[in-house]
Coordinates of C-alpha atoms and ligand atoms in Angstrom, one line a residue:
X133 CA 108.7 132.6 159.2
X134 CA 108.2 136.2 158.4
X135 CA 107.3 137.6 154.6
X136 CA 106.7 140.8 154.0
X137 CA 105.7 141.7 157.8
X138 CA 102.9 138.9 158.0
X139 CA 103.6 135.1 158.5
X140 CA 103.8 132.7 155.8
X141 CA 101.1 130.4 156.5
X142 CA 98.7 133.3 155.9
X143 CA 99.8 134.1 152.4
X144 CA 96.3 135.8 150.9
X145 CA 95.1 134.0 148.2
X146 CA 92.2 135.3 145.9
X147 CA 89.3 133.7 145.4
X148 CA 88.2 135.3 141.8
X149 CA 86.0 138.4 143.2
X150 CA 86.7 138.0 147.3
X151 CA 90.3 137.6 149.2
X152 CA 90.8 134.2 151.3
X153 CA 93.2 133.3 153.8
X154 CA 94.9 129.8 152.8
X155 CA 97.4 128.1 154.6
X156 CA 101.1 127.4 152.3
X157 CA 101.0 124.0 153.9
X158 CA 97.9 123.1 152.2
X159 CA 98.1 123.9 149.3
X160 CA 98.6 121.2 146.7
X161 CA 100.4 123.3 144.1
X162 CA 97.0 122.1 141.5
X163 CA 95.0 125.2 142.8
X164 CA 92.7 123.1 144.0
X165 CA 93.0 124.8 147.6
X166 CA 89.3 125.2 150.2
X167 CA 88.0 128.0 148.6
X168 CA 89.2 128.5 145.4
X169 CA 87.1 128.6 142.7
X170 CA 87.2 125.6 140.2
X171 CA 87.2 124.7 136.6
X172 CA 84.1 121.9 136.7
X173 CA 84.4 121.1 133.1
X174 CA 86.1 121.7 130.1
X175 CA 84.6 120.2 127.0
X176 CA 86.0 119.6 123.5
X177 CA 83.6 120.7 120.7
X178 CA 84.6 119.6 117.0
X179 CA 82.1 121.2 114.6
X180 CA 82.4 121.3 111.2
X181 CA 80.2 124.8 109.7
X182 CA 82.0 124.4 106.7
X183 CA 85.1 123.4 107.4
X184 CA 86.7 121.7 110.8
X185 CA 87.2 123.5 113.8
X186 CA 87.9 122.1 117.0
X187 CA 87.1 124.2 120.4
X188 CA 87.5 123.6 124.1
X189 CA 85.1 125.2 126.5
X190 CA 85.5 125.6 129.8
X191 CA 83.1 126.1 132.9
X192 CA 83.9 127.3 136.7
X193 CA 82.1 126.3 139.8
X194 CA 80.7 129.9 139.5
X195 CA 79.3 128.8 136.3
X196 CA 81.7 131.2 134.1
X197 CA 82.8 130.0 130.9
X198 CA 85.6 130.5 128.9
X199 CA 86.4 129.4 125.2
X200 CA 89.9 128.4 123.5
X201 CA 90.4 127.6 120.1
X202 CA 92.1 124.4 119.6
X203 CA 92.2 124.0 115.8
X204 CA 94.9 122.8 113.5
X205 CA 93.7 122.2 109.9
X206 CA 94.0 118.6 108.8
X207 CA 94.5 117.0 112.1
X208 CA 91.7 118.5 113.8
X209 CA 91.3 115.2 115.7
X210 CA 94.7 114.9 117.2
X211 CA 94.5 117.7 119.2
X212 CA 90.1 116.5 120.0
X213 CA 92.1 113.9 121.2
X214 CA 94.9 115.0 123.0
X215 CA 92.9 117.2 124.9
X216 CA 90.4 114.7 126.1
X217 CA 92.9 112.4 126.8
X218 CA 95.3 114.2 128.6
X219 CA 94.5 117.6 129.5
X220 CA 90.7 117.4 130.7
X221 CA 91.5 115.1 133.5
X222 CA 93.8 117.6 134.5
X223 CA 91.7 120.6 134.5
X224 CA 89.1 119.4 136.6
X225 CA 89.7 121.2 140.3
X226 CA 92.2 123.5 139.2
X227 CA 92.3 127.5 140.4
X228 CA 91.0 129.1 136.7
X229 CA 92.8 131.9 137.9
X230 CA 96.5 130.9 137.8
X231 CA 96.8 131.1 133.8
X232 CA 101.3 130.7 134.2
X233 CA 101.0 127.8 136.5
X234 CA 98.6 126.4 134.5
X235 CA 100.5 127.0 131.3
X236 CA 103.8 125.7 132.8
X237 CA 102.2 122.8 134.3
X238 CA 100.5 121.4 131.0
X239 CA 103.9 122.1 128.9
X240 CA 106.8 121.0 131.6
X241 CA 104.2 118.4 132.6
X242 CA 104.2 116.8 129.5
X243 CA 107.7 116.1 129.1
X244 CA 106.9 115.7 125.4
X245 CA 107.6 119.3 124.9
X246 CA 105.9 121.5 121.8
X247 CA 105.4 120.7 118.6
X248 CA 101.8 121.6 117.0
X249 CA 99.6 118.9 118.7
X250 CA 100.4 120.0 122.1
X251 CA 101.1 123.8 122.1
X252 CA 97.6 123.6 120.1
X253 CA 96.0 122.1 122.9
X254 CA 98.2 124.1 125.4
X255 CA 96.5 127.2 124.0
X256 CA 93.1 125.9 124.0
X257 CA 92.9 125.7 127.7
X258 CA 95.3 129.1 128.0
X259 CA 92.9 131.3 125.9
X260 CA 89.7 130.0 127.5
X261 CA 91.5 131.1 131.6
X262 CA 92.2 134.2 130.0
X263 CA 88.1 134.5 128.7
X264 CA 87.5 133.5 132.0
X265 CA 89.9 136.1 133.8
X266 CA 87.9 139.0 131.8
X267 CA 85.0 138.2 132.5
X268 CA 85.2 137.7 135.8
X269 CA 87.5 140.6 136.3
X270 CA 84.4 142.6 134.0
X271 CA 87.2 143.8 131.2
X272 CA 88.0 142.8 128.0
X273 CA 91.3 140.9 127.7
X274 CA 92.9 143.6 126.0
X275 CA 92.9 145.7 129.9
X276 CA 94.6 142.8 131.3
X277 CA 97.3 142.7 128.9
X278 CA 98.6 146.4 129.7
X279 CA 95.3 148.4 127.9
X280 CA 95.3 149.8 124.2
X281 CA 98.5 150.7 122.6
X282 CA 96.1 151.5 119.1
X283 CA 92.6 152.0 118.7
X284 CA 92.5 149.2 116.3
X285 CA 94.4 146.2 114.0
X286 CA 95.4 147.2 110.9
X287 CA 93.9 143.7 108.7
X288 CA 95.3 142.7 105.1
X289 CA 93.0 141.2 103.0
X290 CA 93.6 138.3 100.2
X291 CA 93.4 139.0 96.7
X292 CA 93.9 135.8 94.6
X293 CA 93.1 135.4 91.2
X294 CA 94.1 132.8 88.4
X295 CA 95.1 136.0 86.1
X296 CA 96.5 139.1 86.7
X297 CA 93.4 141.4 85.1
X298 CA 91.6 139.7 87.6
X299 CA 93.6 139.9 90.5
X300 CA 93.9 144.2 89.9
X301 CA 90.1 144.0 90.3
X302 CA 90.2 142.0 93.8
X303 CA 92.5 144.8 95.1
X304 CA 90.2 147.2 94.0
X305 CA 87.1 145.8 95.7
X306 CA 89.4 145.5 98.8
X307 CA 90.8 149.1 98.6
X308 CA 87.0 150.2 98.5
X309 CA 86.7 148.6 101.8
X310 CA 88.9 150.8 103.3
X311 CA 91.6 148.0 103.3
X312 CA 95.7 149.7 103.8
X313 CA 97.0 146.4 102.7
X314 CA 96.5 143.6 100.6
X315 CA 98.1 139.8 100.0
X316 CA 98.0 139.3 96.6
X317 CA 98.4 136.1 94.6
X318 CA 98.2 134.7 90.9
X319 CA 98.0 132.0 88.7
X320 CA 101.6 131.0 87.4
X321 CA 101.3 130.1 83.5
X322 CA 102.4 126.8 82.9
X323 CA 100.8 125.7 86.5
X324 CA 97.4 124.4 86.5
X325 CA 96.8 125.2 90.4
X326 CA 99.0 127.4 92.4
X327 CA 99.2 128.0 96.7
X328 CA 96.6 130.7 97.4
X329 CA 94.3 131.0 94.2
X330 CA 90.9 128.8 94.0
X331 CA 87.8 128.8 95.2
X332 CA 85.4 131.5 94.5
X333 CA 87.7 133.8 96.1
X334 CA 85.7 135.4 99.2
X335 CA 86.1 132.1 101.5
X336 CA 89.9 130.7 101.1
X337 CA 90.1 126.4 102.3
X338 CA 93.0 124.6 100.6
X339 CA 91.7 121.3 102.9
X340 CA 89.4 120.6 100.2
X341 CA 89.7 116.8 100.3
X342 CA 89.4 114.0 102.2
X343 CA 92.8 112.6 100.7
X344 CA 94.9 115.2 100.0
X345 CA 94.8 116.9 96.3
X346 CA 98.1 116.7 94.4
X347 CA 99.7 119.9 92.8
X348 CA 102.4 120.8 91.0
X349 CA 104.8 122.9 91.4
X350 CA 107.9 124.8 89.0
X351 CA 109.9 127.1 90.6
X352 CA 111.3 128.7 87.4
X353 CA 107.8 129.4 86.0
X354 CA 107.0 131.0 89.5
X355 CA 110.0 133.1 89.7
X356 CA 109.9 134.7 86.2
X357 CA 106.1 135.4 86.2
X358 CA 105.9 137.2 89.8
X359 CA 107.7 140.3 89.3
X360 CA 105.4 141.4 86.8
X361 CA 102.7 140.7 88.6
X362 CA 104.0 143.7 91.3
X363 CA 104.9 145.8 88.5
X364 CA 101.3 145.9 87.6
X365 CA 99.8 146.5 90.8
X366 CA 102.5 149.2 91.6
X367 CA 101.4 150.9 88.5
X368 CA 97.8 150.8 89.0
X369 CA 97.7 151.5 92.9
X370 CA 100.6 153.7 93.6
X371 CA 103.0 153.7 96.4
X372 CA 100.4 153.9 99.1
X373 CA 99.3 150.1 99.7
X374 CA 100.9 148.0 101.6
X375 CA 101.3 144.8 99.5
X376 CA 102.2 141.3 100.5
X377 CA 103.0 137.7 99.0
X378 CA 102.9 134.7 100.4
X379 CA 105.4 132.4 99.2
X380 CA 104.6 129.4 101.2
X381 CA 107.6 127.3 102.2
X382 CA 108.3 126.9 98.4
X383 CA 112.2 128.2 97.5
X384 CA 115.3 127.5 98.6
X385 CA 117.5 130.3 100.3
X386 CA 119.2 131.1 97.2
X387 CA 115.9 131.4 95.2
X388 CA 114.6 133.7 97.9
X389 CA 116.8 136.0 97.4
X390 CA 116.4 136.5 94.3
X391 CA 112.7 137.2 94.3
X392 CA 113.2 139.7 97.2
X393 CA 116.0 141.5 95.0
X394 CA 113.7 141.0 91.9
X395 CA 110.2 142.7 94.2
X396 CA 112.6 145.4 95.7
X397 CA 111.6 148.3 93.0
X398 CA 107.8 147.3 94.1
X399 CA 108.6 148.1 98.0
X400 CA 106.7 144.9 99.5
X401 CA 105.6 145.3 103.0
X402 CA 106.6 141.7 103.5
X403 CA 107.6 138.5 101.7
X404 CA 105.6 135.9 103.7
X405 CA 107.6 132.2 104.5
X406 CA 110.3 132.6 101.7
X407 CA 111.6 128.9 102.3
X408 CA 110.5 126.5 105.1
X409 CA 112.0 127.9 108.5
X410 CA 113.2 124.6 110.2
X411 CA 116.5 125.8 109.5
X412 CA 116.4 129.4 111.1
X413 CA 120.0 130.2 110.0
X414 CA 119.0 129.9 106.7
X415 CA 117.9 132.9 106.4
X416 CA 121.0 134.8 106.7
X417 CA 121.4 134.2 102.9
X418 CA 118.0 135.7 101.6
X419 CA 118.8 139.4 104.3
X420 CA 122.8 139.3 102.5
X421 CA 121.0 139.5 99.3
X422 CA 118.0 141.7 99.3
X423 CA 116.1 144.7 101.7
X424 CA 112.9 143.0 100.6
X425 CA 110.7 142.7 104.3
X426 CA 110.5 139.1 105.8
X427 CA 107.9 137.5 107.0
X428 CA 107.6 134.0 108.8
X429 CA 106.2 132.2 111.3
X430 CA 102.1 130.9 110.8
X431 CA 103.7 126.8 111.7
X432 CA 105.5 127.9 114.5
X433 CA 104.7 126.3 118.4
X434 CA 106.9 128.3 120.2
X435 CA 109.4 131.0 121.0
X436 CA 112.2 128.0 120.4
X437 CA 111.0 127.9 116.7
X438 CA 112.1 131.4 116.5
X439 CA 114.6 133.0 119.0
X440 CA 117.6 133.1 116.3
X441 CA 115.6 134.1 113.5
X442 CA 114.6 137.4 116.3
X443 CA 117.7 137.9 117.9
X444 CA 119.5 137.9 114.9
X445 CA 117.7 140.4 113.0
X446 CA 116.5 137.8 110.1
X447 CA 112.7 138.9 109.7
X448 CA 110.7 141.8 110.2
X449 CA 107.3 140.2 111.0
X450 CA 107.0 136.9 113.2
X451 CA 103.0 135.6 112.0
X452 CA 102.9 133.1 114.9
X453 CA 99.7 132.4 116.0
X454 CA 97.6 132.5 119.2
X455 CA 95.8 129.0 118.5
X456 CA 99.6 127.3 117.4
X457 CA 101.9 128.6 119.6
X458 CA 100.6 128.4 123.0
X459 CA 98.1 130.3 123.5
X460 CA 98.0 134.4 124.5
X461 CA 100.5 133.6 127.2
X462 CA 103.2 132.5 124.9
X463 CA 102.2 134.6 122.2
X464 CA 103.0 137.4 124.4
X465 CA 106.4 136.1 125.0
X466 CA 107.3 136.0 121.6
X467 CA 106.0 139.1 120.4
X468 CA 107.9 140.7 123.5
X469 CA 111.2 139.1 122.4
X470 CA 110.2 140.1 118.9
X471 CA 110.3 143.8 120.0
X472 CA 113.3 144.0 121.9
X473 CA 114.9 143.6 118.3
X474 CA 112.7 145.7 115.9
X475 CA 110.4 142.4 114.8
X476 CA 106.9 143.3 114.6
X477 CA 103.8 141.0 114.8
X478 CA 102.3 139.7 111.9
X479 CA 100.0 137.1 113.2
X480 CA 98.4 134.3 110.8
X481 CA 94.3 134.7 110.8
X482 CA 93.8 132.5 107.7
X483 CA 89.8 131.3 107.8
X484 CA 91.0 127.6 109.5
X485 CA 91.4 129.6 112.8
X486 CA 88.3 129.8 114.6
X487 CA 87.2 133.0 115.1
X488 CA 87.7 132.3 118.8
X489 CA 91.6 132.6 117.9
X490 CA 90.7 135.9 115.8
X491 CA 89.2 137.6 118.6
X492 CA 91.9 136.5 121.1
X493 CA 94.6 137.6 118.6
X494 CA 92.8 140.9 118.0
X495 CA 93.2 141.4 122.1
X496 CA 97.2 141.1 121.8
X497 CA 97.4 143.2 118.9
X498 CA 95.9 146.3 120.1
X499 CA 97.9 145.8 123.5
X500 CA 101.5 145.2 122.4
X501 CA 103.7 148.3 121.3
X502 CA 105.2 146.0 118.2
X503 CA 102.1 145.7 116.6
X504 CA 102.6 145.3 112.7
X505 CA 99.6 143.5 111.2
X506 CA 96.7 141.5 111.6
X507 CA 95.7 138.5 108.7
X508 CA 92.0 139.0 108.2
X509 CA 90.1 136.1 105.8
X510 CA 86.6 136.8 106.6
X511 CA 84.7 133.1 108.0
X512 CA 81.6 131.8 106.5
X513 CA 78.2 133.0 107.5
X514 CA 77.8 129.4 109.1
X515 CA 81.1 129.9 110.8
X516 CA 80.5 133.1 112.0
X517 CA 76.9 131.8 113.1
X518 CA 78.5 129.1 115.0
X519 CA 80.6 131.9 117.0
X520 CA 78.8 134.5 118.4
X521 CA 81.6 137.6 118.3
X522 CA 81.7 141.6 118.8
X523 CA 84.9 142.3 116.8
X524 CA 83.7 144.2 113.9
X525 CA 85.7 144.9 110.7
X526 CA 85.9 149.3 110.3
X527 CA 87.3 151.2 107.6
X528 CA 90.8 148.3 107.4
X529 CA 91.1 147.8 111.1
X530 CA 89.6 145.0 113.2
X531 CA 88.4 146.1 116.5
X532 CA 88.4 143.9 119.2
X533 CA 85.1 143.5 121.5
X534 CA 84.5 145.5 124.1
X535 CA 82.1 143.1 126.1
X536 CA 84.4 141.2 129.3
X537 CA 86.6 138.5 128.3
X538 CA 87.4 137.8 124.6
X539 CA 84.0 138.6 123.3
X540 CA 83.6 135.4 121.3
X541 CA 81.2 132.0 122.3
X542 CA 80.6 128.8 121.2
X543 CA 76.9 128.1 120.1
X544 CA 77.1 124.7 121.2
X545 CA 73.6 123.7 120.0
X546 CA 74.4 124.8 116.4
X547 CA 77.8 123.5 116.1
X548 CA 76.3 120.1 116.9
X549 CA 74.1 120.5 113.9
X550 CA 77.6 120.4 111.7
X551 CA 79.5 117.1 112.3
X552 CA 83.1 116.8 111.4
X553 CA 83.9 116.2 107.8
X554 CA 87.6 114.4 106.9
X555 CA 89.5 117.0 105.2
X556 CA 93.3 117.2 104.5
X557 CA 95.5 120.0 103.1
X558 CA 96.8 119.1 99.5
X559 CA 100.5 117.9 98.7
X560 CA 102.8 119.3 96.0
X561 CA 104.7 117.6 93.1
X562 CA 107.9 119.3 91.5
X563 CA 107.2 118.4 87.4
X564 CA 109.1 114.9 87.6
X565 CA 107.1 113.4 90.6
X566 CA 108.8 114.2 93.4
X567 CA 107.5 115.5 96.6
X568 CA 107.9 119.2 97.1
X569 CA 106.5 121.9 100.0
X570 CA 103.1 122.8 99.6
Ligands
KDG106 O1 96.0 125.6 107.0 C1 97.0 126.3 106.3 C2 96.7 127.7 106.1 O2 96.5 128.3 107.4 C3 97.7 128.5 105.4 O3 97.9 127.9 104.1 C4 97.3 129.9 105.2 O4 99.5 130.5 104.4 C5 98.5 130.8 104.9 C6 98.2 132.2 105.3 O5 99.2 133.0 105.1 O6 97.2 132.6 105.7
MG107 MG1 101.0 132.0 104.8

């Protein structure tokens, strides 16, 4: 049988660096073909340098590694699991090189498809072939994916504080950083704790218990006290900044849309997950009501979790994730749906993705032409000690590394020295007791 002019049974196939001659007939679909390079290991490295993170490392017969971030706060060990279980086995004698097959055979394989365990996992093993593609090909991923669209991520930054005084000097400490836009977050009076506003403000973990910490939660109190919070920061900024809030999951359509109408004189950039998303055509009620900016997306595992909110023009910004939603392969897919219908990219970099997931995130960004923003919640010096990386924060971009493949390791010897800690995300109480969305 002719292809192309030469006969099928001498289809070229590339050996990573040198072309090979391998017979159709022998192949056995796995990549596993005479000649091939191999993936010879894969392990799965839970560390915990101040909070959980869960990574999978992966090692060729050529002895090139790659890294994948497998993380998913709270049930760090699910996905450990999974992909020891189920997806190392698998890896072992596979071509490194054939990222889609590899992809399609770990999700169609499973038969179980998404949902956050697996598209987790999924992208652990995608993000590490694509470190592994880079460096062998000697570019950073960024080349592979199509080259720079930008010369750098435009980041937000989180300012939370219990009161609003204090909240106008967080922005300011961020604006001197050369930051273009900022999340910003308050107490609510009334509430004891609210979503976003705790710690000592620099290093943001809401999985601050072993069992998960109650809060409580009154919409009313929330909705009257925000606006003024905007007003405020309006006043003392000007128009320039680009400001976000971050509802999380916690109004119903209805009550959406009247905090978009109520934030419209303050011209948001975006209102972040308005009301949980499961039902996608529920947000035709908050864009009939208000030209407030949506944003939605960080829980999403794939493009299914989306497709209507995209095609039908219900969002602006879709903040799905490399780590939760399959990896830079079906990232990409998303984010190129996303721009066939004006959706930019917003993608979640909250401090309980690794900063293996940053630096793979920060590779799409700069490639794709719907770029919007990029989340930016600096790690831990123990984090950031635990992975080596050469993105660097410059005047409110994030620059990706320039070094081949992501740029970002695993210090396995350190991360060893910081065993996994039990930690959960809280819950949240409505005033009478019952459960609400935290
Ligand atoms: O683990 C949950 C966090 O990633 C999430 O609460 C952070 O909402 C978040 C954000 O926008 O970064
Ligand atoms: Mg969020």
């Amino acid at each position: 049988m002719e292809c192309g002019g030469h006969p099928m049974e001498t289809i070229a196939s590339v050996r990573y660096g040198r072309r090979e001659r391998v017979s159709l007939t022998e192949t056995t679909g796995s990549g596993a073909e005479e000649g091939h390079v191999r993936i010879v290991d894969a392990r799965v490295i839970v560390t915990c340098p101040g909070r959980n993170f869960v990574t999978l490392k992966v090692v060729t017969d050529d002895g090139v590694t790659g890294v994948g971030d497998a993380t998913l706060n709270g049930r760090e060990l699910a996905v450990a699991s999974y992909l020891t279980a189920h997806v190392v086995p698998l890896l072992i004698g596979r071509d490194p090189a054939r990222i889609e097959d590899t992809w399609q055979y770990l999700y169609r394989g499973a038969y179980w498809r998404r949902g956050p365990v697996t598209m987790s996992a999924i992208a652990a093993v995608d993000t590490a072939l694509w470190d592994i593609k880079g460096k062998v090909a000697g570019l950073p991923v960024y080349q592979l994916l199509g080259g720079r669209s930008r010369e750098g991520a435009t980041v937000y930054g989180h300012a939370n504080a219990p009161a609003v005084d204090e909240v106008l000097t967080e922005i300011a400490r961020y604006v001197a950083l050369g930051y273009r836009a900022v999340r910003v977050q308050t107490g609510v009076p009334g509430l004891a704790a609210t979503y976003g506003v705790g710690g000592d403000g620099q290093f943001y973990e809401p999985a601050d218990a072993a069992i998960p910490t109650e809060t409580v939660w009154d919409t009313d109190a929330y909705l009257h006290h925000v606006p003024g919070v905007f007003a405020r920061v309006r006043a003392e900024f000007g128009p320039q900044l680009k400001l976000l809030h971050d509802v999380h999951h916690r109004l119903t359509p209805i009550e959406a849309a009247r905090l978009g109408k109520s934030l419209e004189p303050y011209g948001l950039t975006w209102l972040e997950d308005p009301v949980p998303a499961e039902l996608q055509e529920g947000f035709r009620l908050i864009r009939q009501h208000t030209t407030t900016p949506i944003a939605v997306g960080e829980v999403f595992n794939s493009v299914w979790d989306c497709h209507q909110l995209i095609s039908e023009q219900l969002v602006d910004y879709i903040r799905a994730t490399v780590v939760h939603a399959g990896g830079i392969t079906h990232l990409r897919r998303i984010f190129d749906l996303a721009a066939l219908y004006h959706v930019r990219s917003g993608s979640h970099g909250a401090s309980d993705l690794s900063p293996v997931c940053l630096a793979a995130a920060l590779h799409l960004d700069v490639s794709i032409p719907n770029f919007g923003l990029q989340e930016y919640m600096r790690h831990t010096p123990d984090t950031d000690a635990v992975f080596p990386h050469g993105y660097r924060f410059d005047g409110g971009y994030l620059l990706p590394s320039e070094e081949p493949g992501l740029g970002v390791d695993i210090d396995e010897d350190l991360a060893a020295r910081h065993p996994y800690r039990p930690a959960s995300l809280p819950v949240n109480r409505l005033p009478d007791g019952s459960m609400h969305n935290w």
